[in-house]
């Protein structure tokens, strides 16, 4: 094994631990802020449990959630990087091994036979992005309590923004108490059906507490978040001010005949961790 | 904290009858984990009129599939999964004396009606807090269906495990 491969393996090992054992810093900030602003007893207690849980997970090296998800790996490669299928295979293998070594859950099965859950079956997405320096690898373990609430709608191109907003708010309403609110809502608008859902997920891998550089999307995110919080589902479904803590939207060009909108909901334990390597 | 009702293994229909939606309790006793595949198997076994490897009478079922158990610990992360996926499977268990279910989220109107019919109760466990909840579990023992891995039925001995009444024995829910 050469030095670079060794480095890659070490970094993947760290990603598995970081993603599953530590609550993301941006999330902790938003949840703590909600905890200090919530005045109703039960939702406040639920937010307190969530913060307690993060402490215990980190201290005891126990997964934040028993659903350690279907691990998704986003690989974003910049210019002049040596990349082939062996890199992706190594990443997938190391993630599965990391899951086993850290006593995480075997949650992956054949979709129809449903026998013996395994660690193997990591999903990867590869993109070439000239802006990235080196290769950025993000591990995103997606729990299915929230993944099951994913929504896609192919709007007519003449649909207005209110209809799109209502669709997103309704997706959150349908997700309800069982998908572990307060949520982080990822939205993908445009492209094709698959692209819209891909963007909805990708919208959640970066910090969710930052202002969207696209002014229009920033306003839209804020407006939708406000509408979602009027649903009063609240932490664990106990009501209060915070049904979601962030809405993040990504868009890309689409066809003149269509307007796909994908909604990917994440529970309060939105897990991801990133690293950069140079090959 | 002093106001929270503590309930031990002596959970019975009389105790259950007094519980109200939204009430918080600390439970000490035994849970039996069961998720989708275990429920499916139980249904099949009942259909084939074979002997159940797990007797639901007087038991508390926990909708949970824990992670692997880390070395030196009694259990790994062990929070609740979505209860509504089990709604279609609960009647045969309630009929055989199941007392309580623990999970997260809403139950269907049919499930609520069954909870009422059998005088059972549905508790919510703090959702997405599997690490915190692992501290209230003293032991984990395999009961049956080892081939299901994390979805097998395990007996968990728990102490002061925090629960909230989700649906009471009158079929009333904490959620609208």
Short mmCIF file of N, CA and C in Angstrom, two decimals, chain B residues 31-164:
data_model
loop_
_atom_site.label_atom_id
_atom_site.label_comp_id
_atom_site.label_asym_id
_atom_site.label_seq_id
_atom_site.Cartn_x
_atom_site.Cartn_y
_atom_site.Cartn_z
N UNK B 31 -37.85 -4.84 27.99
CA UNK B 31 -38.38 -4.55 26.65
C UNK B 31 -38.02 -5.74 25.75
N UNK B 32 -38.85 -5.98 24.75
CA UNK B 32 -38.51 -6.95 23.71
C UNK B 32 -38.48 -6.22 22.38
N UNK B 33 -37.31 -6.14 21.74
CA UNK B 33 -37.22 -5.39 20.49
C UNK B 33 -37.87 -6.19 19.37
N UNK B 34 -38.58 -5.50 18.50
CA UNK B 34 -39.15 -6.13 17.30
C UNK B 34 -39.42 -5.04 16.29
N UNK B 35 -39.00 -5.28 15.05
CA UNK B 35 -39.26 -4.32 13.97
C UNK B 35 -40.02 -5.03 12.86
N UNK B 36 -39.96 -4.47 11.68
CA UNK B 36 -40.72 -4.97 10.53
C UNK B 36 -40.61 -6.49 10.31
N UNK B 37 -39.36 -6.96 10.18
CA UNK B 37 -39.17 -8.37 9.79
C UNK B 37 -39.60 -9.32 10.90
N UNK B 38 -39.35 -8.94 12.16
CA UNK B 38 -39.77 -9.80 13.27
C UNK B 38 -41.30 -9.88 13.31
N UNK B 39 -41.97 -8.75 13.08
CA UNK B 39 -43.43 -8.76 13.06
C UNK B 39 -43.96 -9.64 11.92
N UNK B 40 -43.30 -9.51 10.78
CA UNK B 40 -43.68 -10.31 9.62
C UNK B 40 -43.56 -11.80 9.93
N UNK B 41 -42.45 -12.17 10.59
CA UNK B 41 -42.21 -13.57 10.95
C UNK B 41 -43.26 -14.08 11.93
N UNK B 42 -43.57 -13.24 12.93
CA UNK B 42 -44.57 -13.63 13.93
C UNK B 42 -45.91 -13.88 13.25
N UNK B 43 -46.23 -13.01 12.32
CA UNK B 43 -47.49 -13.15 11.59
C UNK B 43 -47.54 -14.48 10.83
N UNK B 44 -46.43 -14.82 10.18
CA UNK B 44 -46.34 -16.07 9.43
C UNK B 44 -46.50 -17.28 10.35
N UNK B 45 -45.80 -17.22 11.50
CA UNK B 45 -45.84 -18.34 12.45
C UNK B 45 -47.26 -18.55 12.96
N UNK B 46 -47.95 -17.44 13.24
CA UNK B 46 -49.33 -17.53 13.72
C UNK B 46 -50.23 -18.11 12.63
N UNK B 47 -49.99 -17.67 11.41
CA UNK B 47 -50.79 -18.14 10.27
C UNK B 47 -50.63 -19.65 10.08
N UNK B 48 -49.41 -20.11 10.29
CA UNK B 48 -49.14 -21.55 10.11
C UNK B 48 -49.46 -22.35 11.38
N UNK B 49 -50.01 -21.65 12.36
CA UNK B 49 -50.40 -22.27 13.64
C UNK B 49 -49.26 -23.02 14.32
N UNK B 50 -48.04 -22.47 14.18
CA UNK B 50 -46.88 -23.07 14.87
C UNK B 50 -46.68 -22.36 16.21
N UNK B 51 -45.77 -22.90 17.01
CA UNK B 51 -45.52 -22.30 18.32
C UNK B 51 -44.66 -21.05 18.18
N UNK B 52 -45.09 -19.99 18.85
CA UNK B 52 -44.33 -18.73 18.79
C UNK B 52 -43.06 -18.83 19.63
N UNK B 53 -41.92 -18.40 19.09
CA UNK B 53 -40.69 -18.44 19.91
C UNK B 53 -40.66 -17.32 20.95
N UNK B 54 -41.71 -16.51 20.94
CA UNK B 54 -41.74 -15.35 21.83
C UNK B 54 -43.19 -15.16 22.25
N UNK B 55 -43.45 -15.25 23.54
CA UNK B 55 -44.83 -15.12 24.02
C UNK B 55 -45.11 -13.66 24.39
N UNK B 56 -46.04 -13.02 23.68
CA UNK B 56 -46.27 -11.59 23.91
C UNK B 56 -46.98 -11.26 25.22
N UNK B 57 -47.51 -12.26 25.89
CA UNK B 57 -48.35 -12.01 27.06
C UNK B 57 -47.60 -11.22 28.15
N UNK B 58 -48.18 -10.10 28.52
CA UNK B 58 -47.62 -9.28 29.60
C UNK B 58 -46.35 -8.54 29.22
N UNK B 59 -46.02 -8.53 27.92
CA UNK B 59 -44.74 -7.96 27.50
C UNK B 59 -44.86 -6.52 26.97
N UNK B 60 -43.70 -5.89 26.90
CA UNK B 60 -43.58 -4.57 26.28
C UNK B 60 -42.69 -4.72 25.04
N UNK B 61 -43.23 -4.40 23.88
CA UNK B 61 -42.44 -4.49 22.65
C UNK B 61 -41.86 -3.12 22.34
N UNK B 62 -40.56 -3.12 22.01
CA UNK B 62 -39.86 -1.88 21.67
C UNK B 62 -39.48 -1.92 20.18
N UNK B 63 -40.02 -0.97 19.41
CA UNK B 63 -39.70 -0.91 17.99
C UNK B 63 -38.29 -0.33 17.85
N UNK B 64 -37.32 -1.21 17.84
CA UNK B 64 -35.93 -0.75 17.87
C UNK B 64 -35.00 -1.80 17.25
N UNK B 65 -34.07 -1.33 16.48
CA UNK B 65 -33.00 -2.18 15.95
C UNK B 65 -31.68 -1.56 16.36
N UNK B 66 -31.11 -2.03 17.48
CA UNK B 66 -29.89 -1.37 17.99
C UNK B 66 -28.70 -1.57 17.06
N UNK B 67 -27.69 -0.74 17.24
CA UNK B 67 -26.42 -0.96 16.53
C UNK B 67 -25.76 -2.17 17.16
N UNK B 68 -24.60 -2.57 16.62
CA UNK B 68 -23.82 -3.61 17.28
C UNK B 68 -23.44 -3.11 18.67
N UNK B 69 -23.14 -4.04 19.56
CA UNK B 69 -22.77 -3.65 20.92
C UNK B 69 -21.26 -3.42 21.00
N UNK B 70 -20.84 -2.20 21.33
CA UNK B 70 -19.40 -1.95 21.44
C UNK B 70 -18.81 -2.78 22.59
N UNK B 71 -17.53 -3.13 22.43
CA UNK B 71 -16.83 -3.91 23.46
C UNK B 71 -16.96 -3.23 24.82
N UNK B 72 -17.29 -4.01 25.83
CA UNK B 72 -17.34 -3.49 27.19
C UNK B 72 -18.60 -2.72 27.51
N UNK B 73 -19.54 -2.64 26.56
CA UNK B 73 -20.79 -1.94 26.85
C UNK B 73 -21.95 -2.93 26.85
N UNK B 74 -23.08 -2.50 27.47
CA UNK B 74 -24.22 -3.42 27.52
C UNK B 74 -25.02 -3.35 26.22
N UNK B 75 -24.94 -2.23 25.54
CA UNK B 75 -25.68 -2.06 24.27
C UNK B 75 -25.08 -0.86 23.52
N UNK B 76 -25.37 -0.79 22.23
CA UNK B 76 -24.97 0.39 21.45
C UNK B 76 -26.11 1.38 21.40
N UNK B 77 -26.14 2.18 20.35
CA UNK B 77 -27.21 3.17 20.19
C UNK B 77 -28.54 2.42 20.01
N UNK B 78 -29.59 2.89 20.67
CA UNK B 78 -30.82 2.07 20.69
C UNK B 78 -32.09 2.91 20.82
N UNK B 79 -32.29 3.83 19.90
CA UNK B 79 -33.51 4.64 19.91
C UNK B 79 -34.66 3.95 19.17
N UNK B 80 -35.84 4.57 19.20
CA UNK B 80 -37.03 3.96 18.57
C UNK B 80 -37.07 4.17 17.06
N UNK B 81 -37.74 3.25 16.37
CA UNK B 81 -38.01 3.43 14.94
C UNK B 81 -39.48 3.81 14.74
N UNK B 82 -39.84 4.14 13.50
CA UNK B 82 -41.20 4.60 13.18
C UNK B 82 -42.25 3.51 13.45
N UNK B 83 -43.15 3.80 14.36
CA UNK B 83 -44.13 2.79 14.81
C UNK B 83 -45.17 2.45 13.76
N UNK B 84 -45.55 3.43 12.93
CA UNK B 84 -46.68 3.21 12.02
C UNK B 84 -46.44 2.05 11.06
N UNK B 85 -45.18 1.73 10.80
CA UNK B 85 -44.91 0.59 9.90
C UNK B 85 -45.37 -0.73 10.52
N UNK B 86 -45.56 -0.73 11.83
CA UNK B 86 -45.97 -1.96 12.51
C UNK B 86 -47.49 -2.00 12.74
N UNK B 87 -48.19 -0.92 12.36
CA UNK B 87 -49.63 -0.82 12.65
C UNK B 87 -50.43 -2.04 12.19
N UNK B 88 -50.07 -2.57 11.03
CA UNK B 88 -50.84 -3.68 10.46
C UNK B 88 -50.58 -5.01 11.15
N UNK B 89 -49.58 -5.04 12.02
CA UNK B 89 -49.18 -6.32 12.61
C UNK B 89 -49.56 -6.46 14.09
N UNK B 90 -50.18 -5.43 14.68
CA UNK B 90 -50.26 -5.45 16.15
C UNK B 90 -51.39 -6.31 16.72
N UNK B 91 -52.46 -6.53 15.94
CA UNK B 91 -53.60 -7.21 16.56
C UNK B 91 -53.29 -8.61 17.10
N UNK B 92 -52.61 -9.47 16.32
CA UNK B 92 -52.33 -10.80 16.88
C UNK B 92 -51.52 -10.74 18.18
N UNK B 93 -50.69 -9.73 18.30
CA UNK B 93 -49.88 -9.60 19.53
C UNK B 93 -50.74 -9.12 20.69
N UNK B 94 -51.58 -8.12 20.41
CA UNK B 94 -52.47 -7.60 21.46
C UNK B 94 -53.43 -8.69 21.93
N UNK B 95 -53.90 -9.47 20.98
CA UNK B 95 -54.82 -10.56 21.28
C UNK B 95 -54.18 -11.58 22.23
N UNK B 96 -52.86 -11.73 22.09
CA UNK B 96 -52.14 -12.66 22.95
C UNK B 96 -51.58 -11.99 24.20
N UNK B 97 -52.10 -10.81 24.52
CA UNK B 97 -51.78 -10.21 25.82
C UNK B 97 -50.66 -9.19 25.86
N UNK B 98 -50.22 -8.72 24.68
CA UNK B 98 -49.19 -7.67 24.68
C UNK B 98 -49.71 -6.45 25.45
N UNK B 99 -48.91 -5.92 26.37
CA UNK B 99 -49.36 -4.80 27.21
C UNK B 99 -49.05 -3.44 26.61
N UNK B 100 -47.85 -3.31 26.07
CA UNK B 100 -47.43 -1.98 25.64
C UNK B 100 -46.48 -2.04 24.46
N UNK B 101 -46.46 -0.95 23.70
CA UNK B 101 -45.53 -0.80 22.58
C UNK B 101 -44.78 0.50 22.80
N UNK B 102 -43.51 0.50 22.39
CA UNK B 102 -42.68 1.71 22.51
C UNK B 102 -42.10 2.01 21.13
N UNK B 103 -42.24 3.26 20.69
CA UNK B 103 -41.70 3.62 19.38
C UNK B 103 -41.67 5.11 19.21
N UNK B 104 -41.75 5.54 17.92
CA UNK B 104 -41.82 6.98 17.68
C UNK B 104 -42.89 7.27 16.64
N UNK B 105 -43.52 8.42 16.79
CA UNK B 105 -44.47 8.91 15.80
C UNK B 105 -45.91 8.44 15.98
N UNK B 106 -46.70 8.80 14.97
CA UNK B 106 -48.14 8.58 15.03
C UNK B 106 -48.51 7.11 14.82
N UNK B 107 -49.72 6.75 15.26
CA UNK B 107 -50.32 5.44 14.96
C UNK B 107 -51.54 5.68 14.10
N UNK B 108 -51.90 4.66 13.31
CA UNK B 108 -53.07 4.80 12.44
C UNK B 108 -54.34 4.78 13.29
N UNK B 109 -55.46 5.30 12.75
CA UNK B 109 -56.73 5.22 13.49
C UNK B 109 -57.07 3.78 13.87
N UNK B 110 -56.79 2.84 12.97
CA UNK B 110 -57.08 1.42 13.26
C UNK B 110 -56.23 0.93 14.43
N UNK B 111 -54.96 1.32 14.44
CA UNK B 111 -54.07 0.89 15.52
C UNK B 111 -54.54 1.47 16.86
N UNK B 112 -54.97 2.74 16.81
CA UNK B 112 -55.45 3.38 18.05
C UNK B 112 -56.69 2.66 18.57
N UNK B 113 -57.56 2.27 17.64
CA UNK B 113 -58.78 1.55 18.03
C UNK B 113 -58.43 0.21 18.68
N UNK B 114 -57.40 -0.45 18.15
CA UNK B 114 -56.99 -1.74 18.72
C UNK B 114 -56.37 -1.57 20.11
N UNK B 115 -55.60 -0.49 20.27
CA UNK B 115 -55.00 -0.21 21.58
C UNK B 115 -56.12 -0.04 22.61
N UNK B 116 -57.17 0.66 22.20
CA UNK B 116 -58.33 0.86 23.08
C UNK B 116 -59.04 -0.47 23.36
N UNK B 117 -59.28 -1.21 22.29
CA UNK B 117 -60.00 -2.48 22.42
C UNK B 117 -59.34 -3.42 23.42
N UNK B 118 -58.01 -3.47 23.39
CA UNK B 118 -57.29 -4.41 24.26
C UNK B 118 -56.76 -3.74 25.53
N UNK B 119 -57.09 -2.48 25.73
CA UNK B 119 -56.65 -1.79 26.95
C UNK B 119 -55.13 -1.72 27.08
N UNK B 120 -54.47 -1.58 25.95
CA UNK B 120 -53.00 -1.51 25.96
C UNK B 120 -52.57 -0.04 25.98
N UNK B 121 -51.27 0.20 25.82
CA UNK B 121 -50.78 1.57 25.79
C UNK B 121 -49.62 1.65 24.79
N UNK B 122 -49.47 2.84 24.19
CA UNK B 122 -48.34 3.08 23.28
C UNK B 122 -47.51 4.22 23.83
N UNK B 123 -46.23 3.92 24.06
CA UNK B 123 -45.32 4.94 24.58
C UNK B 123 -44.42 5.48 23.48
N UNK B 124 -44.04 6.74 23.62
CA UNK B 124 -43.01 7.33 22.77
C UNK B 124 -41.71 7.32 23.54
N UNK B 125 -40.63 6.95 22.84
CA UNK B 125 -39.30 7.09 23.44
C UNK B 125 -38.65 8.29 22.75
N UNK B 126 -37.75 9.00 23.44
CA UNK B 126 -37.09 10.15 22.81
C UNK B 126 -36.46 9.73 21.47
N UNK B 127 -36.95 10.33 20.37
CA UNK B 127 -36.54 9.84 19.06
C UNK B 127 -35.25 10.50 18.59
N UNK B 128 -34.43 9.69 17.96
CA UNK B 128 -33.14 10.18 17.48
C UNK B 128 -32.16 10.40 18.62
N UNK B 129 -32.42 9.75 19.75
CA UNK B 129 -31.56 9.92 20.93
C UNK B 129 -31.02 8.57 21.40
N UNK B 130 -30.62 7.75 20.44
CA UNK B 130 -30.17 6.39 20.74
C UNK B 130 -28.96 6.30 21.64
N UNK B 131 -28.08 7.31 21.57
CA UNK B 131 -26.89 7.28 22.43
C UNK B 131 -27.30 7.54 23.87
N UNK B 132 -28.14 8.55 24.07
CA UNK B 132 -28.62 8.88 25.42
C UNK B 132 -29.37 7.67 26.01
N UNK B 133 -30.24 7.06 25.20
CA UNK B 133 -31.05 5.95 25.71
C UNK B 133 -30.22 4.72 26.06
N UNK B 134 -29.05 4.58 25.43
CA UNK B 134 -28.21 3.41 25.72
C UNK B 134 -27.79 3.39 27.19
N UNK B 135 -27.81 4.56 27.83
CA UNK B 135 -27.40 4.63 29.25
C UNK B 135 -28.42 4.01 30.19
N UNK B 136 -29.65 3.80 29.70
CA UNK B 136 -30.69 3.23 30.57
C UNK B 136 -30.88 1.74 30.34
N UNK B 137 -30.03 1.15 29.51
CA UNK B 137 -30.15 -0.28 29.21
C UNK B 137 -29.05 -1.04 29.94
N UNK B 138 -29.46 -2.00 30.76
CA UNK B 138 -28.49 -2.74 31.57
C UNK B 138 -27.94 -3.95 30.82
N UNK B 139 -28.81 -4.58 29.99
CA UNK B 139 -28.33 -5.76 29.27
C UNK B 139 -29.16 -6.00 28.02
N UNK B 140 -28.57 -6.75 27.09
CA UNK B 140 -29.22 -7.09 25.82
C UNK B 140 -29.01 -8.59 25.60
N UNK B 141 -30.12 -9.33 25.42
CA UNK B 141 -30.01 -10.78 25.24
C UNK B 141 -30.83 -11.21 24.04
N UNK B 142 -30.24 -12.02 23.17
CA UNK B 142 -30.97 -12.50 21.99
C UNK B 142 -32.08 -13.47 22.40
N UNK B 143 -33.28 -13.23 21.90
CA UNK B 143 -34.40 -14.14 22.18
C UNK B 143 -34.68 -15.06 20.99
N UNK B 144 -34.86 -14.48 19.81
CA UNK B 144 -35.08 -15.31 18.62
C UNK B 144 -34.82 -14.53 17.33
N UNK B 145 -34.83 -15.25 16.23
CA UNK B 145 -34.57 -14.73 14.87
C UNK B 145 -33.17 -14.11 14.73
N UNK B 146 -32.09 -14.83 15.13
CA UNK B 146 -30.74 -14.25 15.02
C UNK B 146 -30.38 -13.87 13.59
N UNK B 147 -30.99 -14.56 12.62
CA UNK B 147 -30.66 -14.28 11.21
C UNK B 147 -31.04 -12.86 10.80
N UNK B 148 -31.88 -12.22 11.60
CA UNK B 148 -32.29 -10.85 11.26
C UNK B 148 -31.29 -9.79 11.73
N UNK B 149 -30.23 -10.22 12.39
CA UNK B 149 -29.22 -9.26 12.83
C UNK B 149 -29.82 -8.22 13.76
N UNK B 150 -29.69 -6.93 13.41
CA UNK B 150 -30.23 -5.89 14.30
C UNK B 150 -31.76 -5.94 14.43
N UNK B 151 -32.41 -6.69 13.53
CA UNK B 151 -33.87 -6.78 13.56
C UNK B 151 -34.38 -8.00 14.34
N UNK B 152 -33.45 -8.73 14.96
CA UNK B 152 -33.85 -9.89 15.76
C UNK B 152 -34.63 -9.41 16.99
N UNK B 153 -35.26 -10.36 17.69
CA UNK B 153 -35.90 -9.99 18.96
C UNK B 153 -34.87 -10.13 20.08
N UNK B 154 -34.61 -9.02 20.76
CA UNK B 154 -33.69 -9.00 21.89
C UNK B 154 -34.47 -8.61 23.14
N UNK B 155 -34.07 -9.18 24.26
CA UNK B 155 -34.63 -8.73 25.53
C UNK B 155 -33.68 -7.68 26.10
N UNK B 156 -34.22 -6.50 26.38
CA UNK B 156 -33.40 -5.45 26.99
C UNK B 156 -33.88 -5.24 28.41
N UNK B 157 -32.95 -5.29 29.35
CA UNK B 157 -33.30 -4.91 30.73
C UNK B 157 -33.02 -3.43 30.85
N UNK B 158 -34.04 -2.67 31.23
CA UNK B 158 -33.85 -1.22 31.28
C UNK B 158 -34.16 -0.68 32.67
N UNK B 159 -33.55 0.46 32.98
CA UNK B 159 -33.79 1.09 34.27
C UNK B 159 -34.02 2.58 34.08
N UNK B 160 -35.12 3.06 34.60
CA UNK B 160 -35.49 4.48 34.48
C UNK B 160 -35.44 5.01 33.05
N UNK B 161 -35.91 4.20 32.13
CA UNK B 161 -35.93 4.54 30.71
C UNK B 161 -37.05 5.56 30.47
N UNK B 162 -36.72 6.77 29.96
CA UNK B 162 -37.74 7.80 29.83
C UNK B 162 -38.74 7.52 28.70
N UNK B 163 -40.02 7.58 29.02
CA UNK B 163 -41.07 7.35 28.04
C UNK B 163 -42.16 8.40 28.20
N UNK B 164 -42.88 8.64 27.12
CA UNK B 164 -44.02 9.55 27.17
C UNK B 164 -45.22 8.80 26.61
#
